[in-house]
CSV table of C-alpha atoms and ligand atoms in Angstrom, one decimal:
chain,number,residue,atom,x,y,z
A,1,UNK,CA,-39.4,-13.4,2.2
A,2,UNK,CA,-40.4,-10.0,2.4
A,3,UNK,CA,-38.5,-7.1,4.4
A,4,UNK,CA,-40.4,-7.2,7.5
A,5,UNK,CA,-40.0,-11.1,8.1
A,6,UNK,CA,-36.2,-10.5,7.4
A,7,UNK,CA,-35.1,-8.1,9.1
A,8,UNK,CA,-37.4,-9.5,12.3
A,9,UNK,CA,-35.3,-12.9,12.0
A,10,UNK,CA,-32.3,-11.0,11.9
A,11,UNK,CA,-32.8,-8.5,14.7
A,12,UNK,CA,-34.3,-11.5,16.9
A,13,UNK,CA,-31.0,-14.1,16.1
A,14,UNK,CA,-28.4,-11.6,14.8
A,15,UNK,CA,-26.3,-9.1,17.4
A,16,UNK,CA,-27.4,-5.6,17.1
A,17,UNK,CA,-23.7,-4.4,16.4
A,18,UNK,CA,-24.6,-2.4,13.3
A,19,UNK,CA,-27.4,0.3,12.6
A,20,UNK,CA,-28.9,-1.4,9.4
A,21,UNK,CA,-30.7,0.8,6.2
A,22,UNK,CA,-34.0,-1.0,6.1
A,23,UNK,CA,-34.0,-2.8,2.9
A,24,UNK,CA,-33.2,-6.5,2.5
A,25,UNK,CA,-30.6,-6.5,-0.6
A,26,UNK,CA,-31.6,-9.9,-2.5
A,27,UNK,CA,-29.5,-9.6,-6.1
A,28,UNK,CA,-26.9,-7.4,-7.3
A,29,UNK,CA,-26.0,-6.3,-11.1
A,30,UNK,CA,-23.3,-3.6,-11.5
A,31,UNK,CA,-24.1,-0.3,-9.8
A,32,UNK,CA,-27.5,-1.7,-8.7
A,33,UNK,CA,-29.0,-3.4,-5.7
A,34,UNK,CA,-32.1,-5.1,-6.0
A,35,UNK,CA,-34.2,-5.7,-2.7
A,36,UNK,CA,-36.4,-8.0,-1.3
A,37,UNK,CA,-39.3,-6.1,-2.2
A,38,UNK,CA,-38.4,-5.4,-5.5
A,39,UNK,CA,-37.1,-2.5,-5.5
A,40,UNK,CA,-33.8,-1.0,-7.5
A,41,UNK,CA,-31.1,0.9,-5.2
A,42,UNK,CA,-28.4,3.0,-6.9
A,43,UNK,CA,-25.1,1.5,-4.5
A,44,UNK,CA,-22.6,4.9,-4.3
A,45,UNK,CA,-21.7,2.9,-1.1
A,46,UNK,CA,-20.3,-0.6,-2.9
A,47,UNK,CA,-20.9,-2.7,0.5
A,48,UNK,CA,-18.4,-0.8,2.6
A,49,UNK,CA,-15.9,0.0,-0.9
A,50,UNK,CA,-16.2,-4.0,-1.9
A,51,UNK,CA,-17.6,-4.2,-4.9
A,52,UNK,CA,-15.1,-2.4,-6.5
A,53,UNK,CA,-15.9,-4.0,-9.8
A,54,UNK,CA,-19.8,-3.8,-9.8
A,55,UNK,CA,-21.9,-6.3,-8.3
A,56,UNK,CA,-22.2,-9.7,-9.8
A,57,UNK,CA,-19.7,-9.3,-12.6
A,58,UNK,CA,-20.2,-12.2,-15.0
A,59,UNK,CA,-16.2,-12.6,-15.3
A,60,UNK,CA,-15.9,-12.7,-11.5
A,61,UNK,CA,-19.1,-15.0,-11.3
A,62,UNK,CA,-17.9,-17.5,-13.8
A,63,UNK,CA,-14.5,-17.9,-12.4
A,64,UNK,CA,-15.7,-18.5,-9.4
A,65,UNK,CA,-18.1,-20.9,-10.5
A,66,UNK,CA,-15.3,-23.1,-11.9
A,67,UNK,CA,-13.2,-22.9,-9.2
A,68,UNK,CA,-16.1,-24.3,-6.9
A,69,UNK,CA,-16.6,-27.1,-9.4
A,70,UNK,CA,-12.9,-28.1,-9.2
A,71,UNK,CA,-11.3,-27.3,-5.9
A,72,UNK,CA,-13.1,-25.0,-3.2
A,73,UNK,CA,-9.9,-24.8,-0.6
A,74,UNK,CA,-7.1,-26.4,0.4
A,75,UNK,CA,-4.2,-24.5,3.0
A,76,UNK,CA,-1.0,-23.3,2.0
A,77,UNK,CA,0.2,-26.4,2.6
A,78,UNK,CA,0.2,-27.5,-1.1
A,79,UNK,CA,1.0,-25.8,-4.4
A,80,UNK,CA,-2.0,-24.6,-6.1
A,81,UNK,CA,-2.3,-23.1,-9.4
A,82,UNK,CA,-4.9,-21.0,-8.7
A,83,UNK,CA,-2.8,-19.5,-5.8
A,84,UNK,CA,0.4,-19.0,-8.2
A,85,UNK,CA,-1.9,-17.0,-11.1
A,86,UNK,CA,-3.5,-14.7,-8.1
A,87,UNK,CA,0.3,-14.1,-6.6
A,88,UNK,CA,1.7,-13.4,-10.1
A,89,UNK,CA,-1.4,-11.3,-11.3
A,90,UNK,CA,-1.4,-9.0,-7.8
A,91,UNK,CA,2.4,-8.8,-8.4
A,92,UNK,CA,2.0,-8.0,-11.9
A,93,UNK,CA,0.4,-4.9,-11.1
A,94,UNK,CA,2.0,-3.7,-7.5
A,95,UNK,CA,4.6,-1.2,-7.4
A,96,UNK,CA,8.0,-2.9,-8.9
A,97,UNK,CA,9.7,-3.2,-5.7
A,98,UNK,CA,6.9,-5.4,-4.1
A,99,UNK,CA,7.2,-8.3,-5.4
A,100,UNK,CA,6.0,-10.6,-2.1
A,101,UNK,CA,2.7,-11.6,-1.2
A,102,UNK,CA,0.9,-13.0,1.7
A,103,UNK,CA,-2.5,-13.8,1.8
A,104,UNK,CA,-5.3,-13.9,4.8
A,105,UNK,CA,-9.1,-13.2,5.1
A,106,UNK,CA,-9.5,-9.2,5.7
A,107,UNK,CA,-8.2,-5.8,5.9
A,108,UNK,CA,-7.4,-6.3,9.7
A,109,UNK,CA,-5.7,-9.6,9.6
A,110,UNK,CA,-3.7,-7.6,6.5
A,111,UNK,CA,-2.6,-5.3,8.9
A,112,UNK,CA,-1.9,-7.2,11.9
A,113,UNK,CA,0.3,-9.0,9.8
A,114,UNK,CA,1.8,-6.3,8.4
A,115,UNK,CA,3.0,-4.9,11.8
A,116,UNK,CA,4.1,-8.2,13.2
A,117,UNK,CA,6.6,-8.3,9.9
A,118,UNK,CA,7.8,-5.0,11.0
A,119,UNK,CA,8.6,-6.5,14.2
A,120,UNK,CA,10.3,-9.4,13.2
A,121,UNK,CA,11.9,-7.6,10.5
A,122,UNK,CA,13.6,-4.4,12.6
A,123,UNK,CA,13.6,-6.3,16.4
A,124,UNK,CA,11.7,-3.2,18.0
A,125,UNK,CA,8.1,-2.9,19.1
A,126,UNK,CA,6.9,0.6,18.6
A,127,UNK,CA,4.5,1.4,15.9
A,128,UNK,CA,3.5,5.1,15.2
A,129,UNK,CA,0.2,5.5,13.6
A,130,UNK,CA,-2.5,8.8,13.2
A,131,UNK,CA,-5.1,10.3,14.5
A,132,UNK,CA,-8.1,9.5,12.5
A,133,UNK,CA,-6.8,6.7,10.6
A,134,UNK,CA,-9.1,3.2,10.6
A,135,UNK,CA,-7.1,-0.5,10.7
A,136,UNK,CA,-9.7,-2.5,12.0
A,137,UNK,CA,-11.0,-4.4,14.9
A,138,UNK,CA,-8.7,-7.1,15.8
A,139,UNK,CA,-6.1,-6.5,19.5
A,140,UNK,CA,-3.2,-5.1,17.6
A,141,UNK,CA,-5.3,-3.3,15.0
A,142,UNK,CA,-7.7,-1.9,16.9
A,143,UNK,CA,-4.8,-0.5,19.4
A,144,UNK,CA,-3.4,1.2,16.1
A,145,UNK,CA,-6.2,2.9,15.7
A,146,UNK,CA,-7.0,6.7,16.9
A,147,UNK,CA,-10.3,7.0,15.8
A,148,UNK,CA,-13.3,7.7,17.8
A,149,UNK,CA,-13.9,5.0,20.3
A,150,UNK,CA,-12.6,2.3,18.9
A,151,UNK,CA,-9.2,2.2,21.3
A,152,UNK,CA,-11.3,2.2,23.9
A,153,UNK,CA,-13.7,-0.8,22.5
A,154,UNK,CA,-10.4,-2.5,22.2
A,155,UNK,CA,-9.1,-2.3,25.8
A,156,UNK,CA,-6.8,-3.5,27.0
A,157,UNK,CA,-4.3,-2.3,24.5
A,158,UNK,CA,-1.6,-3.9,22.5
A,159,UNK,CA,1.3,-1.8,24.3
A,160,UNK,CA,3.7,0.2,21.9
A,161,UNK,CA,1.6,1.9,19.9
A,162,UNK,CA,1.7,5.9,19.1
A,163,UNK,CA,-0.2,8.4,17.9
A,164,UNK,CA,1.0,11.2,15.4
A,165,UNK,CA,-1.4,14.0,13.9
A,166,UNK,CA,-2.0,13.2,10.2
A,167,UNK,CA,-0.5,15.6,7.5
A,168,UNK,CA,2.0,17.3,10.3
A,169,UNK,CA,5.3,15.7,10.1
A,170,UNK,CA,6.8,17.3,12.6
A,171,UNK,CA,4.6,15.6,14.8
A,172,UNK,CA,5.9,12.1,13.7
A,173,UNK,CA,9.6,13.8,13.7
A,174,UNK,CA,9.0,13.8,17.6
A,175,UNK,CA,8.5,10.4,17.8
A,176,UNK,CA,10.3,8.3,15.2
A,177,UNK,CA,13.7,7.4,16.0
A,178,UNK,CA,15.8,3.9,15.9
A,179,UNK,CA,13.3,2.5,18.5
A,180,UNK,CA,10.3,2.3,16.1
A,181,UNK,CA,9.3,-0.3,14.1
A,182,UNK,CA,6.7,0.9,11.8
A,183,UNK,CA,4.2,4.3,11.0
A,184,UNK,CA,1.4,3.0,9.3
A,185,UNK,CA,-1.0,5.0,8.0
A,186,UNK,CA,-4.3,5.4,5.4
A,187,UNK,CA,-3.0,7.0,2.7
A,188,UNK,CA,-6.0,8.8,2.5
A,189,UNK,CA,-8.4,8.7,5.7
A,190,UNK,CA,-11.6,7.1,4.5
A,191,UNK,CA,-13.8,6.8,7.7
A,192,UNK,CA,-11.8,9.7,9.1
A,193,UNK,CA,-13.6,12.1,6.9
A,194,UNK,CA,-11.5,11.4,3.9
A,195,UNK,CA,-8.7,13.0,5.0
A,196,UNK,CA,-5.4,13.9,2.5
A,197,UNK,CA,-2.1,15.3,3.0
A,198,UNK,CA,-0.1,16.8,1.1
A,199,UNK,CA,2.7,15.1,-1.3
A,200,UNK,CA,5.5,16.1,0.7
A,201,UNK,CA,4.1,14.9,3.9
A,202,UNK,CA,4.2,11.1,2.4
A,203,UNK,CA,7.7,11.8,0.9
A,204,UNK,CA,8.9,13.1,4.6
A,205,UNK,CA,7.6,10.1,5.8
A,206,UNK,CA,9.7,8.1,3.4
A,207,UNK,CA,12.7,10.2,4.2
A,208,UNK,CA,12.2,9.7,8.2
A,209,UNK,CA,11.8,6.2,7.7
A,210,UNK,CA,15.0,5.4,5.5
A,211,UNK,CA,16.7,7.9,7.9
A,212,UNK,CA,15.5,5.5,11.2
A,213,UNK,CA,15.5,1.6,9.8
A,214,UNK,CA,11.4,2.2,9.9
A,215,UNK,CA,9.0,0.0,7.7
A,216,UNK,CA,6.5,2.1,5.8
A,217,UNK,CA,3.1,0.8,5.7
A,218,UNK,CA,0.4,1.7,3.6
A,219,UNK,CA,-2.8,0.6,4.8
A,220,UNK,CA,-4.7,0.5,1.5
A,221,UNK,CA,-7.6,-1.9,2.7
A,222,UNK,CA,-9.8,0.9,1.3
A,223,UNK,CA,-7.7,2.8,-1.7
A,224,UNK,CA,-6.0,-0.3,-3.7
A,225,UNK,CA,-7.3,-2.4,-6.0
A,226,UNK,CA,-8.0,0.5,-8.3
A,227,UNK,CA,-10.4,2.6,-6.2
A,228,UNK,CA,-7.9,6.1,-6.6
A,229,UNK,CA,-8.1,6.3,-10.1
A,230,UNK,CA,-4.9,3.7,-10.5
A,231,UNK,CA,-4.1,0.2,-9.0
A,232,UNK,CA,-2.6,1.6,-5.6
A,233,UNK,CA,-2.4,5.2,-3.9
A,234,UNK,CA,1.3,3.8,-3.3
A,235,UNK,CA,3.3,5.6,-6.2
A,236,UNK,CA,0.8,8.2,-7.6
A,237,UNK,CA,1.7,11.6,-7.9
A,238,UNK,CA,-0.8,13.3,-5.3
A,239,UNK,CA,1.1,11.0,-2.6
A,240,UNK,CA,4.4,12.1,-4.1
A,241,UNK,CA,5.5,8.6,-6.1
A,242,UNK,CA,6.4,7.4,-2.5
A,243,UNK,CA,6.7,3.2,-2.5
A,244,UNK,CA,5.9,2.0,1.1
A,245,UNK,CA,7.7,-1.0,2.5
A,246,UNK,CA,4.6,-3.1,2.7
A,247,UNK,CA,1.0,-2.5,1.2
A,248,UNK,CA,-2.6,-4.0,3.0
A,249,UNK,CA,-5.4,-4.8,1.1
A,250,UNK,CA,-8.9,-6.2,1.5
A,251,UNK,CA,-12.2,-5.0,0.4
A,252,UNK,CA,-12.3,-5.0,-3.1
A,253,UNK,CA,-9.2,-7.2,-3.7
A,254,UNK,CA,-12.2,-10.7,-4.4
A,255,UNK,CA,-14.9,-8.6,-5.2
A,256,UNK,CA,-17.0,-9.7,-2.1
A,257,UNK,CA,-15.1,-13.2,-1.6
A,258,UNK,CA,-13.4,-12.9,1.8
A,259,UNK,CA,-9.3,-11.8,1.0
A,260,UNK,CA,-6.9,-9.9,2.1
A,261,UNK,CA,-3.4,-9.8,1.6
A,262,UNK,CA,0.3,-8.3,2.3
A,263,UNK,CA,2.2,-6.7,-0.5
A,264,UNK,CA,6.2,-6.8,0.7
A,265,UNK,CA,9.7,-5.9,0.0
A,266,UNK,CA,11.8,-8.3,-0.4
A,267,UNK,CA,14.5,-7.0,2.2
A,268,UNK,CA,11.4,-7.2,4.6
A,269,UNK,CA,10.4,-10.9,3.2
A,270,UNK,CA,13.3,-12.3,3.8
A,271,UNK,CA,13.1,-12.1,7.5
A,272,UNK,CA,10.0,-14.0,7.5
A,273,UNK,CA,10.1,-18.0,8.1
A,274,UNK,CA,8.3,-20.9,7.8
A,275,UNK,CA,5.7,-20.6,10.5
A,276,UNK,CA,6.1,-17.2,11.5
A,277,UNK,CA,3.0,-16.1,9.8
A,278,UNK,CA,0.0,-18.1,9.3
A,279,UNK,CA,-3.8,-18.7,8.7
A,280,UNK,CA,-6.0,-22.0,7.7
A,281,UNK,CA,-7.9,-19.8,5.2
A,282,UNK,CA,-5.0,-17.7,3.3
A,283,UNK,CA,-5.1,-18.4,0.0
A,284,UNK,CA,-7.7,-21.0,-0.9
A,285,UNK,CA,-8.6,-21.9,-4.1
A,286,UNK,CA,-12.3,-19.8,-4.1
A,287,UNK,CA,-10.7,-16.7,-2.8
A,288,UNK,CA,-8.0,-16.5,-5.0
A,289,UNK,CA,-10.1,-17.6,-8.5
A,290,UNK,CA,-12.1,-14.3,-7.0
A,291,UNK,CA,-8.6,-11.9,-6.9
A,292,UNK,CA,-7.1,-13.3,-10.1
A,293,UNK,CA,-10.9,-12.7,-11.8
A,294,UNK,CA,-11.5,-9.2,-10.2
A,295,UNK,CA,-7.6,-7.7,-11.0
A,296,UNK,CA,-8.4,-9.1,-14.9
A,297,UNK,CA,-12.0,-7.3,-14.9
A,298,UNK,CA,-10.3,-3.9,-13.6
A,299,UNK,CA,-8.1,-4.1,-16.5
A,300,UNK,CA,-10.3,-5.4,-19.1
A,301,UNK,CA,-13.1,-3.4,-18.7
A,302,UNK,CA,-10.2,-0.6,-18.4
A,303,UNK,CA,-11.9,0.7,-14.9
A,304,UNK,CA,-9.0,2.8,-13.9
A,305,UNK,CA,-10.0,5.2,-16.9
A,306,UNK,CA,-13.2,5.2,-15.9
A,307,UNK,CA,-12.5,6.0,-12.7
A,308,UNK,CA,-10.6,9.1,-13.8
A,309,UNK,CA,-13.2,10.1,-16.2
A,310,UNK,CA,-16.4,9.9,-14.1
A,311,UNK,CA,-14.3,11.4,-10.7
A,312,UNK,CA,-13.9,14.5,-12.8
A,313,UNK,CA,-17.3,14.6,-14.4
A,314,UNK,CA,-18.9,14.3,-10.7
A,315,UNK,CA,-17.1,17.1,-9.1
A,316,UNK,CA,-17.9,19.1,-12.3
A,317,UNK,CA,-21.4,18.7,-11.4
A,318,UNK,CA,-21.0,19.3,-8.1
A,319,UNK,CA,-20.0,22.7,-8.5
A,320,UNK,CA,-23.6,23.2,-9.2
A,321,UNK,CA,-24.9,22.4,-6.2
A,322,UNK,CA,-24.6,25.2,-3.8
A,323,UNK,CA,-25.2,23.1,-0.2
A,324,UNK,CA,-21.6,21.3,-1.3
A,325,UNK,CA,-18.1,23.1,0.2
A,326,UNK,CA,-16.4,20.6,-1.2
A,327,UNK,CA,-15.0,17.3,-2.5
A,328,UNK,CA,-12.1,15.9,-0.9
A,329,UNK,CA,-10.0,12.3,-1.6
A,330,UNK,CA,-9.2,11.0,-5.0
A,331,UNK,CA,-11.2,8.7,-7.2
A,332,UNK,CA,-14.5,6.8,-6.0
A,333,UNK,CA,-13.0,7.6,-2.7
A,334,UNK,CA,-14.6,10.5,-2.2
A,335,UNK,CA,-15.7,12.9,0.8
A,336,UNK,CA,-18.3,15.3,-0.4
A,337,UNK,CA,-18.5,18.4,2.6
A,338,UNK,CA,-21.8,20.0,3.0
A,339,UNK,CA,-22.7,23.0,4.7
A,340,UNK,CA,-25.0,21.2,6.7
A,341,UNK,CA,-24.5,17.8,8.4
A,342,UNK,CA,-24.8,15.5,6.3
A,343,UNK,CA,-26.5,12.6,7.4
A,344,UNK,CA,-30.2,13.7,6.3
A,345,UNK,CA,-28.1,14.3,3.2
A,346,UNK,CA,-27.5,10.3,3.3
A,347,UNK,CA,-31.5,9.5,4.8
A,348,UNK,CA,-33.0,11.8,1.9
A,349,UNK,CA,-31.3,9.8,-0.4
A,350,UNK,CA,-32.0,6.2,0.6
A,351,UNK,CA,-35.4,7.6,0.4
A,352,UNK,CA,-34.7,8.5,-3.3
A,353,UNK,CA,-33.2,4.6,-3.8
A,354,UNK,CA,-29.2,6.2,-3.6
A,355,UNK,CA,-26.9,4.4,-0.7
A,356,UNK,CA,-24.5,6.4,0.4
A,357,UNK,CA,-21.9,6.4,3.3
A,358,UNK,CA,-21.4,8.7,6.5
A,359,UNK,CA,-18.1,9.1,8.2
A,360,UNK,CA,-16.4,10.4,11.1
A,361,UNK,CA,-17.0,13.8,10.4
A,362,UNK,CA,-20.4,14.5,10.4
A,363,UNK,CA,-20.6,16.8,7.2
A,364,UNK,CA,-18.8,14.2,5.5
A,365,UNK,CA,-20.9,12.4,3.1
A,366,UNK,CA,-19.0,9.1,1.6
A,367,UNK,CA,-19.1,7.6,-1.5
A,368,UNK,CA,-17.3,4.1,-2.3
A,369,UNK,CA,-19.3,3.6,-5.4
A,370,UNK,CA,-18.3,0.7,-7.5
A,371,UNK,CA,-15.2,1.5,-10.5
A,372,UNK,CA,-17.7,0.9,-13.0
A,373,UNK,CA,-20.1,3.8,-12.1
A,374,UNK,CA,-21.1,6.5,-15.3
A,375,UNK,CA,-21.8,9.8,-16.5
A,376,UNK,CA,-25.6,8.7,-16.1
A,377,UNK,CA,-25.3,7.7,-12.5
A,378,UNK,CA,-23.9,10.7,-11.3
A,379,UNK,CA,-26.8,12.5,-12.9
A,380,UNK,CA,-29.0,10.4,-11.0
A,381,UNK,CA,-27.0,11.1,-7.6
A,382,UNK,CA,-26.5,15.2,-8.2
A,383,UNK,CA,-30.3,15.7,-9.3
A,384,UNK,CA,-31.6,13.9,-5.8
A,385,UNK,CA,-28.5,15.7,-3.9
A,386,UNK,CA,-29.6,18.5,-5.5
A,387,UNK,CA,-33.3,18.0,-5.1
A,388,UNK,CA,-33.1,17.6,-1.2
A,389,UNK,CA,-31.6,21.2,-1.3
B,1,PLP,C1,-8.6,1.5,6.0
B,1,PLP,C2,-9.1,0.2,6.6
B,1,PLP,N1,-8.3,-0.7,7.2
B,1,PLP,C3,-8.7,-1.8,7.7
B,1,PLP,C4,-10.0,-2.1,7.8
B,1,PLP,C5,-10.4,-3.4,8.4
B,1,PLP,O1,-10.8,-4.3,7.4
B,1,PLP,P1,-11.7,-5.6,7.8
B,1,PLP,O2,-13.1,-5.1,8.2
B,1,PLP,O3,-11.8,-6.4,6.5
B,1,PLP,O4,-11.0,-6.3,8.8
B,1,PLP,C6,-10.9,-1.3,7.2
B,1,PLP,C7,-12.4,-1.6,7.3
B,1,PLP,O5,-13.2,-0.8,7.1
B,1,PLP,C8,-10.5,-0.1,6.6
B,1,PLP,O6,-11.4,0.8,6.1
């Protein structure tokens, strides 16, 4: 089918709830998108940060593959081995004192989940969250978040929630006390602008919550899986080695299978009971052959050093280019600031075959590019960034 027919079919059957870039993407090989009409796009955008490890990755392919020829669900209500090797592999990797998991279908589901143990776990209803920070579309989620519009999409409100300013803790000092469950935030805010605080902002947070009974949160729907350089902002020195109390993740976690999951401290876990959480789809076979395949290509094709590598090559040669003020988050989560706004930034691009992302703030370029991205690549991206200029 060529592009017009497609996207004709689509904007006649589908709802229009997203502005779509007008190419039809057809086949995918590492940092490439192929399209309907033949064409070769340079992804920088990884499908909204999802294919963290490259498009297509013949590991991830094959195991997933098998799986379908063997088993392509069944619930939680069996033992499965494929289930066991997933859990042990994404608790292989987490921080040492999460050693729970519990899996569902996306990054909001990860979330809503997350606050409900926070609930159950403390027996109080608040939950402070920040201005800025993204958790998704779902009641409770979407009521979390202080972004934009989105609150208001979500009307009417899950009651309970808060909203502190990012990167001011005396802002979150006003409101946590021993009547808040939860602060939850994005360790770094990706559709907020990609927003960072400071080291000791995170460790306060830390501090404020042992000193309340508070569960931390990370939502890390967009920085786990290896996207900052290492497995999980939670930890790393530019968020001050602070361990949250329960991790989110989605997006890159099956390499475009449908996943998310829970990460959880025990003292949390064992307040949860059979049938207090729950979901038909959590952990099926498919989606976790996909997360045990995706954590072993990370670490196979060492992607966490190439991360590093390639995020310090990029804003070398982004000095160069004068239009840029600067490049903020960590990794291939990365905010590049123009003088100018930058969506015909983003247009000028897709016109040279590059996909990029926008954000929240509107000089705010994004890119989510997948972990295996090179040297060469980034060529590609700061000559046509540079071209446009
Ligand atoms: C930080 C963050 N949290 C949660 C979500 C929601 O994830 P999903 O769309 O899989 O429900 C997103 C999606 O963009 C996100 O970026």
């Amino acid at each position: 089918m060529t592009f017009e027919t497609i996207a004709g079919i689509e904007n006649q059957h589908q709802l229009a709830t997203y502005k779509k870039m007008p190419i039809a993407a057809e086949r995918g090989e590492g940092v490439w998108i192929y399209t309907s009409d033949g064409d070769k796009y340079l992804d920088l955008y990884g499908g909204h940060a999802v294919a963290g490890t490259g498009h297509c990755h013949p590991h991830v392919v094959n195991a997933l593959r098998q799986q379908a020829g063997e088993l392509l669900f069944y619930s939680n209500l069996v033992y499965s081995g494929a289930r066991a090797r997933a859990a042990e592999k994404l608790v292989s990797i987490a921080p040492p004192s999460l050693t729970k998991t519990f899996f569902c279908n996306s990054g909001t589901e990860a979330n809503e989940n997350a606050m409900r143990m926070a609930r159950m776990s403390t027996g109080r209803e608040k939950i402070i969250t920040f201005n800025g920070g993204f958790h998704g579309r779902t009641a409770d989620a979407i009521s979390a978040t202080f972004l934009g519009k989105y609150r208001e999409i979500g009307k009417p409100n899950v009651p309970g929630h808060l909203e502190a300013e990012f990167g001011n803790i005396e802002s979150v000092r006003e409101l946590a006390d021993d009547t808040v469950a939860a602060i939850m935030l994005e360790p770094i805010q990706s559709m907020g602008g990609v927003r960072m605080a400071q080291p000791e902002f995170y460790r306060s947070l830390r501090e404020l919550c042992d000193e309340h009974g508070i569960v931390l949160i990370y939502d890390e729907v967009q920085t786990g899986v290896g996207r900052v350089g290492q497995w999980f902002f939670a930890g790393s020195e530019a968020g001050g080695g602070v361990i949250p109390d329960i991790v989110t993740l989605a997006k890159a976690l099956g390499s475009g299978v449908p996943v998310g999951a829970c990460l959880v401290r025990e003292a949390i876990a064992s307040h949860i009971k059979e049938n207090d959480l729950g979901t038909t789809f959590g952990g099926g076979m498919l989606a976790m052959a996909a997360v045990t395949a995706t954590l072993e290509v990370i670490e196979q094709d060492r992607m966490l050093e190439n991360v590093r590598r390639v995020e310090a090559y990029l804003r070398q040669r982004l000095r160069e280019v004068e239009r840029v003020v600067a490049v903020h988050g960590r990794g291939f989560l990365l905010g590049i600031e123009f003088v100018e706004n930058a969506a015909p930034v983003h247009k000028a691009l897709l016109e040279r075959k590059i996909i990029t992302g926008t954000s929240s703030n509107p000089k705010v370029l994004r890119l989510l590019p997948p972990l295996c991205l090179q040297e060469e690549h980034v060529d590609m991206f700061v000559s046509a960034v540079d071209f446009h200029g």
